[in-house]
CSV table of C-alpha atoms in Angstrom, one decimal:
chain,number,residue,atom,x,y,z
A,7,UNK,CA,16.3,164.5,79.0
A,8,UNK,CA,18.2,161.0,79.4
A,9,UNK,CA,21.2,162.3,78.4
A,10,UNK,CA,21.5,165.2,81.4
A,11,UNK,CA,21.1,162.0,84.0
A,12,UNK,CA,24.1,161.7,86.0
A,13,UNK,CA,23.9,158.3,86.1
A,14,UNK,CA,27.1,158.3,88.4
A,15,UNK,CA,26.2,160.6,90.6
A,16,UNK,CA,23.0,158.2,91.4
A,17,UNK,CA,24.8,155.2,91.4
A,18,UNK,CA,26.7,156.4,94.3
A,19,UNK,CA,23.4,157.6,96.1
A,20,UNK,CA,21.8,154.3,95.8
A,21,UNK,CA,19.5,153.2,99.1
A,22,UNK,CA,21.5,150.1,100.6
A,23,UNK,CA,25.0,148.6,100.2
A,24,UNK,CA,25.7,148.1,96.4
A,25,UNK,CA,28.6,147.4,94.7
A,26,UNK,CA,30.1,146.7,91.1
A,27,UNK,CA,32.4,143.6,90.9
A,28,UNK,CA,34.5,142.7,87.7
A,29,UNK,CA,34.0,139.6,86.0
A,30,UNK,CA,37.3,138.8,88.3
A,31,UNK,CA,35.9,139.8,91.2
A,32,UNK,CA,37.3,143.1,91.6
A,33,UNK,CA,35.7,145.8,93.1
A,34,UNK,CA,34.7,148.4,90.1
A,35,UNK,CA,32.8,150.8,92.3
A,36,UNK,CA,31.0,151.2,95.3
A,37,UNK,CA,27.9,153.5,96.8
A,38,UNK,CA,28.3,155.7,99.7
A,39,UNK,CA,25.7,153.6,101.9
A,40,UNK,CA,28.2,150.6,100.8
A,41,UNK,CA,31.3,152.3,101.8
A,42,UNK,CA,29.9,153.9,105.1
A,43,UNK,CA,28.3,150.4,106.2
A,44,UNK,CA,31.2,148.7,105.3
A,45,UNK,CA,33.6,151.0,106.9
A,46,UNK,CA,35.9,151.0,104.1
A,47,UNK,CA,36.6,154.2,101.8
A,48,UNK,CA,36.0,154.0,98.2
A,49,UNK,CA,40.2,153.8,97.7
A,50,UNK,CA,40.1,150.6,100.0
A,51,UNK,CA,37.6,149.0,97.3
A,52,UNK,CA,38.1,149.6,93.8
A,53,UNK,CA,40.7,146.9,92.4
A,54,UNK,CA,41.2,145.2,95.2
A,55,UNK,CA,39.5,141.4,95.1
A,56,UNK,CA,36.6,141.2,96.8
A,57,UNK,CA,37.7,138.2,98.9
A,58,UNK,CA,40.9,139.7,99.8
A,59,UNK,CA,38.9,143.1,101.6
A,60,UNK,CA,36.5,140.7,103.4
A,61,UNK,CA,37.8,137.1,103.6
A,62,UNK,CA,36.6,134.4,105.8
A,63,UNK,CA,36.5,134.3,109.8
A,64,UNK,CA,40.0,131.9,110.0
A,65,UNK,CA,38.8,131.6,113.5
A,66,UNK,CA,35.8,129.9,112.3
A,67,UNK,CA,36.7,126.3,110.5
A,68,UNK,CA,33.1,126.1,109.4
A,69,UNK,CA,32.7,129.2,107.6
A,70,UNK,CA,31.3,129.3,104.4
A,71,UNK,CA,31.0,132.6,103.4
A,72,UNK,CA,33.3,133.1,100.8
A,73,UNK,CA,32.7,129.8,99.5
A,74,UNK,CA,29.0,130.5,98.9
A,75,UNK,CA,29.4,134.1,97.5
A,76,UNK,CA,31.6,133.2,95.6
A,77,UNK,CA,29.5,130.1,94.2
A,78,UNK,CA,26.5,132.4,93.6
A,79,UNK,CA,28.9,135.3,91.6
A,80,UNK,CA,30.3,132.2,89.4
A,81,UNK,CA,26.9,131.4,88.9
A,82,UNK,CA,25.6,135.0,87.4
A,83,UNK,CA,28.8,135.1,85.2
A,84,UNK,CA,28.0,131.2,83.4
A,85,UNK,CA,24.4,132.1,83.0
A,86,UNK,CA,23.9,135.7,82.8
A,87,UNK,CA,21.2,135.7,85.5
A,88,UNK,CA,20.5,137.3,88.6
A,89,UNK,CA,21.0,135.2,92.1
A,90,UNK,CA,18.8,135.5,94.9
A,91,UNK,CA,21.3,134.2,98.2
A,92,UNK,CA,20.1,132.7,101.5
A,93,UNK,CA,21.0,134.4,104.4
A,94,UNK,CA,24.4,134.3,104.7
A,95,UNK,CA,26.9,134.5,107.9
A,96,UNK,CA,29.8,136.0,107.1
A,97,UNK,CA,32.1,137.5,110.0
A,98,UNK,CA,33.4,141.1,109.4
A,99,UNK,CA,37.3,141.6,111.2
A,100,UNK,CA,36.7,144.7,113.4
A,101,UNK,CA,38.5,148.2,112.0
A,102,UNK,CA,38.9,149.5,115.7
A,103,UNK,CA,40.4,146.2,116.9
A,104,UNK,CA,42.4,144.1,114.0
A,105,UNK,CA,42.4,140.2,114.6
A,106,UNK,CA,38.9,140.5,116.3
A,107,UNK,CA,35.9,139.1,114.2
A,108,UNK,CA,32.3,140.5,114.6
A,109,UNK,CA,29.6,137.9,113.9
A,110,UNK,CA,27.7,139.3,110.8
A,111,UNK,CA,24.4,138.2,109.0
A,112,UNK,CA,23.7,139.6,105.3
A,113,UNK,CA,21.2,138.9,102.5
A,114,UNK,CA,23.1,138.8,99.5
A,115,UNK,CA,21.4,139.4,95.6
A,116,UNK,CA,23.7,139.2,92.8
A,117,UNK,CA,22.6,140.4,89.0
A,118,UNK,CA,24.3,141.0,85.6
A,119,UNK,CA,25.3,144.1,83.6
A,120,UNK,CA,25.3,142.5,80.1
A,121,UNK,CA,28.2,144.0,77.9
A,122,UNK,CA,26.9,145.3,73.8
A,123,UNK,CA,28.6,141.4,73.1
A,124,UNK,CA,26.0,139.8,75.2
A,125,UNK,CA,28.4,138.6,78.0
A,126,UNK,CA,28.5,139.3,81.8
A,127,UNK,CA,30.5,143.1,82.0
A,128,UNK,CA,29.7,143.4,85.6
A,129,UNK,CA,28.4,142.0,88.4
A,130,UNK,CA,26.1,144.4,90.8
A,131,UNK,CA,26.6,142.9,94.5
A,132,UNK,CA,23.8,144.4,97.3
A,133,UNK,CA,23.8,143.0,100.3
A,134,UNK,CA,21.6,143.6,103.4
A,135,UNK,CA,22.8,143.2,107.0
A,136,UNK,CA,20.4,141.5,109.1
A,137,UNK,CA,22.7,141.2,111.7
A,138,UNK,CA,20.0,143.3,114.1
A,139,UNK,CA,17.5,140.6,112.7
A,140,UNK,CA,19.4,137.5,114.2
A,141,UNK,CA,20.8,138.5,117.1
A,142,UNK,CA,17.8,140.6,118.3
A,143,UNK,CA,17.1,141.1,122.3
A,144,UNK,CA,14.1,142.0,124.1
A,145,UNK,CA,11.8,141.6,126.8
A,146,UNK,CA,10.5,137.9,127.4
A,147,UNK,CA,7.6,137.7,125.4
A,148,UNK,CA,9.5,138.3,122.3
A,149,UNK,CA,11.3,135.0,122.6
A,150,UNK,CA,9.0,133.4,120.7
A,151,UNK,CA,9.7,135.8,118.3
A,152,UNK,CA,13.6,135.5,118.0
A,153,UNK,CA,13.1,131.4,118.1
A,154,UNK,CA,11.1,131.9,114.8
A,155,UNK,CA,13.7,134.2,113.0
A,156,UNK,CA,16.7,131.9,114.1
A,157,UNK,CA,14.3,129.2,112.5
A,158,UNK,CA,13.8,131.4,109.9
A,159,UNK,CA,18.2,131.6,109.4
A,160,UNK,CA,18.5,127.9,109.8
A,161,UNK,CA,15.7,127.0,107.1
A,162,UNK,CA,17.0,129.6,104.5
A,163,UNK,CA,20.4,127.8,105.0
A,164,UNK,CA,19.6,124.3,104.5
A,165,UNK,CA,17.1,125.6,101.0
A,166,UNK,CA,20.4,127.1,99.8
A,167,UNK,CA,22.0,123.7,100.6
A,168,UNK,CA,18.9,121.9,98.9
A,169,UNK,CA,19.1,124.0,95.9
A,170,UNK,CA,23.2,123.3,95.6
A,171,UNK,CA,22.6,120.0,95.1
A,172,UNK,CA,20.2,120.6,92.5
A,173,UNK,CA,22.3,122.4,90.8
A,174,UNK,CA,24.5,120.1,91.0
A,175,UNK,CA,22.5,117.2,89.7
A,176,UNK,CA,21.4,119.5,87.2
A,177,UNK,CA,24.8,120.3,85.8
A,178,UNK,CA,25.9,116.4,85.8
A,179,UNK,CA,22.4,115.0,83.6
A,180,UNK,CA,23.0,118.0,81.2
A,181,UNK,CA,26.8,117.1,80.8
A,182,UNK,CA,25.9,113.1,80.0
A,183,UNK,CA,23.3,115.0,77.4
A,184,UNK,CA,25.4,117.3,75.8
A,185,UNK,CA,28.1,113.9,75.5
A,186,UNK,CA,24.6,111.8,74.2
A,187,UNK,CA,23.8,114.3,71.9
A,188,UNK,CA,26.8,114.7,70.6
A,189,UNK,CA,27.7,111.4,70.5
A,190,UNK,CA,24.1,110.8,68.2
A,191,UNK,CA,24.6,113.7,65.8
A,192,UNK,CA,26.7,113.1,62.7
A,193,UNK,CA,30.3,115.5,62.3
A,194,UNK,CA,30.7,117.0,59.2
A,195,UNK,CA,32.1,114.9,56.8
A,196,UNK,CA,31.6,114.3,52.9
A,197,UNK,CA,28.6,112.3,51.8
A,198,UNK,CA,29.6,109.9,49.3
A,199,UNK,CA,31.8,112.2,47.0
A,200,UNK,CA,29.8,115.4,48.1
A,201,UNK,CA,31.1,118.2,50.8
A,202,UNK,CA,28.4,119.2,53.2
A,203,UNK,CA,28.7,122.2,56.0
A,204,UNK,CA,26.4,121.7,58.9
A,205,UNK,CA,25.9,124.0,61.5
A,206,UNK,CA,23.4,122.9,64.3
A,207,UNK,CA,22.4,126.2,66.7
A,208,UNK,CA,19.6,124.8,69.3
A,209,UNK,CA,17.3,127.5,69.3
A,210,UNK,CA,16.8,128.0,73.5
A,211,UNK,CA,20.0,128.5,74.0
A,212,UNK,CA,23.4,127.1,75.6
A,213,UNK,CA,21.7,126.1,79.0
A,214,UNK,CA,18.8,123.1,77.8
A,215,UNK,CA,19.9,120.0,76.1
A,216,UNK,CA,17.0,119.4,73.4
A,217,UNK,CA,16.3,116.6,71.0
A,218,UNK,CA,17.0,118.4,67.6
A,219,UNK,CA,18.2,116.4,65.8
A,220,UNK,CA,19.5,116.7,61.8
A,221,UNK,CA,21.3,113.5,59.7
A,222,UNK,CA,23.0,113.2,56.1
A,223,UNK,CA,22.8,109.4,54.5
A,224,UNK,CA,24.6,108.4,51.6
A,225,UNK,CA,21.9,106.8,49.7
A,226,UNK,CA,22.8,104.3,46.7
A,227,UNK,CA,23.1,105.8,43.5
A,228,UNK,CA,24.2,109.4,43.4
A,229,UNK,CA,21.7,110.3,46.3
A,230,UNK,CA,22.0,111.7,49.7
A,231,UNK,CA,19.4,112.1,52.1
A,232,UNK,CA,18.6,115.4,54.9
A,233,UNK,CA,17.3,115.1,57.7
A,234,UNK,CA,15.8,117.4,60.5
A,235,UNK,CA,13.4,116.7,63.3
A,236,UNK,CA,12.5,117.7,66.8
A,237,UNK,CA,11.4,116.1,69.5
A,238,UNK,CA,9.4,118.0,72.5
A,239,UNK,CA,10.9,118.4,75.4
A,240,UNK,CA,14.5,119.1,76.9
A,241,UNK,CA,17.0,117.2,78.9
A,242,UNK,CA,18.3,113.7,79.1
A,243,UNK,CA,15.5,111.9,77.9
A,244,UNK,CA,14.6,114.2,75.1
A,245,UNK,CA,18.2,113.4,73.9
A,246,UNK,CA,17.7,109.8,74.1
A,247,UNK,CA,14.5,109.3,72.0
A,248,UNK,CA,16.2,111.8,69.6
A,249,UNK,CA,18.8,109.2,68.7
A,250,UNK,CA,16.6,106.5,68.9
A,251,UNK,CA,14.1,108.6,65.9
A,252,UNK,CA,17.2,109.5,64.3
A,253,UNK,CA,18.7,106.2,64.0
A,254,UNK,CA,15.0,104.8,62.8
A,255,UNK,CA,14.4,107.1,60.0
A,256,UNK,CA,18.4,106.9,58.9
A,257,UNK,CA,17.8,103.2,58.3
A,258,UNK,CA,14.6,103.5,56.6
A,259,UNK,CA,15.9,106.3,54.2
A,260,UNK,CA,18.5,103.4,53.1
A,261,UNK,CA,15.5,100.8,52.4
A,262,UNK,CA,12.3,102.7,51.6
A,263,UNK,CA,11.2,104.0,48.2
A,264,UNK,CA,11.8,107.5,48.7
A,265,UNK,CA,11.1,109.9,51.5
A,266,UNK,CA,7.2,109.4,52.5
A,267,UNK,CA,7.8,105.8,52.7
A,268,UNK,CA,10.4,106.6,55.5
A,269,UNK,CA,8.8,108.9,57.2
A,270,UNK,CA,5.7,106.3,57.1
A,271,UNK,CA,8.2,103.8,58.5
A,272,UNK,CA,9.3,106.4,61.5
A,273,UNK,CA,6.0,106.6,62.3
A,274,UNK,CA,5.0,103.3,62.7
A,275,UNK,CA,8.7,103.0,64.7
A,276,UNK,CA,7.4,106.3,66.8
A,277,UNK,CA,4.5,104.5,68.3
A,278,UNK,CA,6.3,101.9,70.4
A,279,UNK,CA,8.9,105.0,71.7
A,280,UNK,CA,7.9,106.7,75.0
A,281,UNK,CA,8.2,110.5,74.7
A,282,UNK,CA,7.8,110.6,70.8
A,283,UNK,CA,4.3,111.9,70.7
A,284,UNK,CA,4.4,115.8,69.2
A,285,UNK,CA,7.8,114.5,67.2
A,286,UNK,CA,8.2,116.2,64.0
A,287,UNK,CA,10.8,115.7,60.9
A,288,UNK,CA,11.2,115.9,57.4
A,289,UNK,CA,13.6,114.3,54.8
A,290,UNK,CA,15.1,115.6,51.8
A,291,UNK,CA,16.4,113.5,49.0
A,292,UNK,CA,18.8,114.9,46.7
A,293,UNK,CA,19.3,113.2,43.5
A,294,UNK,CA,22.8,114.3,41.8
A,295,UNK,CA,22.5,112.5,38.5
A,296,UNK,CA,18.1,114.3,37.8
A,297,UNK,CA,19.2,117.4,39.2
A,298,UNK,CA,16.0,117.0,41.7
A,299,UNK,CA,14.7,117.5,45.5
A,300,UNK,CA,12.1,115.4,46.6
A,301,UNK,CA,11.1,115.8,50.2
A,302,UNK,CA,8.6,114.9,52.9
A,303,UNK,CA,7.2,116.3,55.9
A,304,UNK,CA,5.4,114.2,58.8
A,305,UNK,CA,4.4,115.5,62.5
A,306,UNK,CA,2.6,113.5,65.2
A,307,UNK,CA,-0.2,114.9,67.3
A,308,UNK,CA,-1.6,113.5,70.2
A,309,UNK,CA,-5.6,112.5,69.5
A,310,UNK,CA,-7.1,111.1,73.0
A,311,UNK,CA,-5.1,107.9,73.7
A,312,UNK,CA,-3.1,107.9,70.6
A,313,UNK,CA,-0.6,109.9,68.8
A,314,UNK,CA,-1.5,109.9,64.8
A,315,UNK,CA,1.3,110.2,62.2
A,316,UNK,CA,0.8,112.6,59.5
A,317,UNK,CA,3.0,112.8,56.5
A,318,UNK,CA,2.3,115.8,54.2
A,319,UNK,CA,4.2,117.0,50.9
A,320,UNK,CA,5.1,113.5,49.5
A,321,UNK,CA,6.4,113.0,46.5
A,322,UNK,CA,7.0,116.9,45.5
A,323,UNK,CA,10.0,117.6,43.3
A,324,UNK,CA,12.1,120.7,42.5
A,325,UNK,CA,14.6,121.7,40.1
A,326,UNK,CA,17.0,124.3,42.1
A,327,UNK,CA,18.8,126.6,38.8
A,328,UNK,CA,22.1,126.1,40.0
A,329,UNK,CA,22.2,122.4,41.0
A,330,UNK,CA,23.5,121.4,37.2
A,331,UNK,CA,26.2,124.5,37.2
A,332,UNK,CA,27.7,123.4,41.0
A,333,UNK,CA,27.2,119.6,40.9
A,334,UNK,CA,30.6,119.2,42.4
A,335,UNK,CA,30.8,122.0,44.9
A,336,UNK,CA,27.3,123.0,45.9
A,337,UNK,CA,27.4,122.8,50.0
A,338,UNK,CA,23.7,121.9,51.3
A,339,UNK,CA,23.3,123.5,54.7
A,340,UNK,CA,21.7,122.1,57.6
């Protein structure tokens, strides 16, 4: 039955102005409602840049209309996610009279159309004119009432205000922790005479700095140490007690007698770090010359005032098949 939908032909009878804007901001279609509200024919849309059919009042030195829309579309195409606008003012030049500018009102909501690749395809812009809404006239005893919706205006502009310079502040501590955490995790290199690939993927994604962290350490003899662990939580401080856990448990894998002992030593290390409890790790040592793993896990769990440090699986060997056929070019994976 799905396949007889004209999906087109619903599209363009859509309740409300809605449009579809390219990833460049071009108008890819546009609804009848959105057309006859607008005043402009579907001809006077499609591939035309949205801020070239409705630009800013250049009467008004204050306005902020395309400088917000546009802010909130960027927005949907970095992060794939609908944005909810504050009430907007954003002066319409009048068709009948050209150079004139009507004072417009409009509440905007942006979302994605994702592509099969996962990216941003299109951008579907409704808007709402509240123009009616803001300007409204009546008797006397609704002035109270238009004093509370131009209150109503003025606080939905100063949230959207509030909320840019969250963003803002958001975007600058994840920039300094992407820089930390990439600063803390090693590049790929050879390990002694050994080639190692490493590919590190954070599992929530490209928006939340975490404190994964992984290591490789030469160890003496023909040994190398691995190394993965997580700590809880996201954000600038996560990334920070990462490299403070990772640097801890690379030093003790130089100096402790295998991989329990250093992972006994992280934990003792862990207890004087704020914002370690709930870390976990383990650490791998691969010995070249026996042809063997052996490899410890540890994880710490809060219990009342203190975390405890658990190590499981010390001291457990295994002999992989191939390790003695691809001693030179066997590529451990982290």
């Amino acid at each position: 039955m799905e396949a007889g939908i004209d999906y087109a032909a619903v599209f363009r009878a859509l309740p409300g102005m809605v449009a579809l804007l390219t990833p460049g901001l071009r108008y890819a279609d546009a609804n009848e409602d959105f057309q006859r509200l607008s005043g402009r024919t579907r001809d006077q849309l499609v591939g035309r840049h949205l801020f070239d059919v409705f630009p800013d009042n250049p009467n008004d030195p204050a306005a902020t209309g395309v400088r917000n829309l546009e802010a909130s579309l960027k927005r949907v195409l970095e992060t794939g996610e609908r944005d909810s606008m504050a009430l907007q003012r954003y002066d319409v030049e009048s068709l009948e009279r050209p150079g004139e500018w009507e004072e417009r009102y409009w509440s905007p909501v942006n979302a994605p159309i994702l592509g099969p690749d996962g990216h941003v395809a299109l951008l579907v812009h409704r808007v709402e004119e509240v123009t009616a809404l803001i300007k409204a006239r009546g008797v006397p005893e609704e002035g109270r009432a238009r004093v509370l919706e131009a209150e109503l205006y003025t606080r939905a502009r100063e949230l959207q205000e509030v909320n840019e310079r969250l963003r803002e502040a958001h975007a600058r501590e994840r920039e300094v922790a992407l820089a930390l955490q990439d600063a803390m995790l090693p590049a790929p290199r050879p390990v002694g005479h050994h080639l190692a690939a490493v590919r590190y993927r954070p599992a929530v994604g490209s928006l939340n700095v975490c404190g994964d962290w992984y290591d490789l350490v030469d160890l003496p003899g023909d040994r190398i140490a691995v190394a993965v662990g997580d700590v809880v939580g996201h954000g600038l401080h996560a990334a920070c007690v990462m490299g403070l856990l990772r640097s801890a448990l690379a030093a003790a894998s130089l100096v402790a007698d295998g991989p329990a002992r250093a992972l006994d030593v992280l934990g003792l290390y862990a207890r004087s770090v704020d914002g370690a409890e709930n870390t976990t790790a383990v650490t791998t040592c691969v010995d070249w010359e026996t042809h063997t793993l052996l490899y410890s896990s540890a994880s710490a769990r809060d219990s009342g005032s203190a975390a405890r440090w658990r190590v499981r699986a010390s001291a457990r060997r295994a002999r992989p098949v191939s390790m003695s056929s691809r001693r030179r070019s066997m590529r451990p994976s982290v």
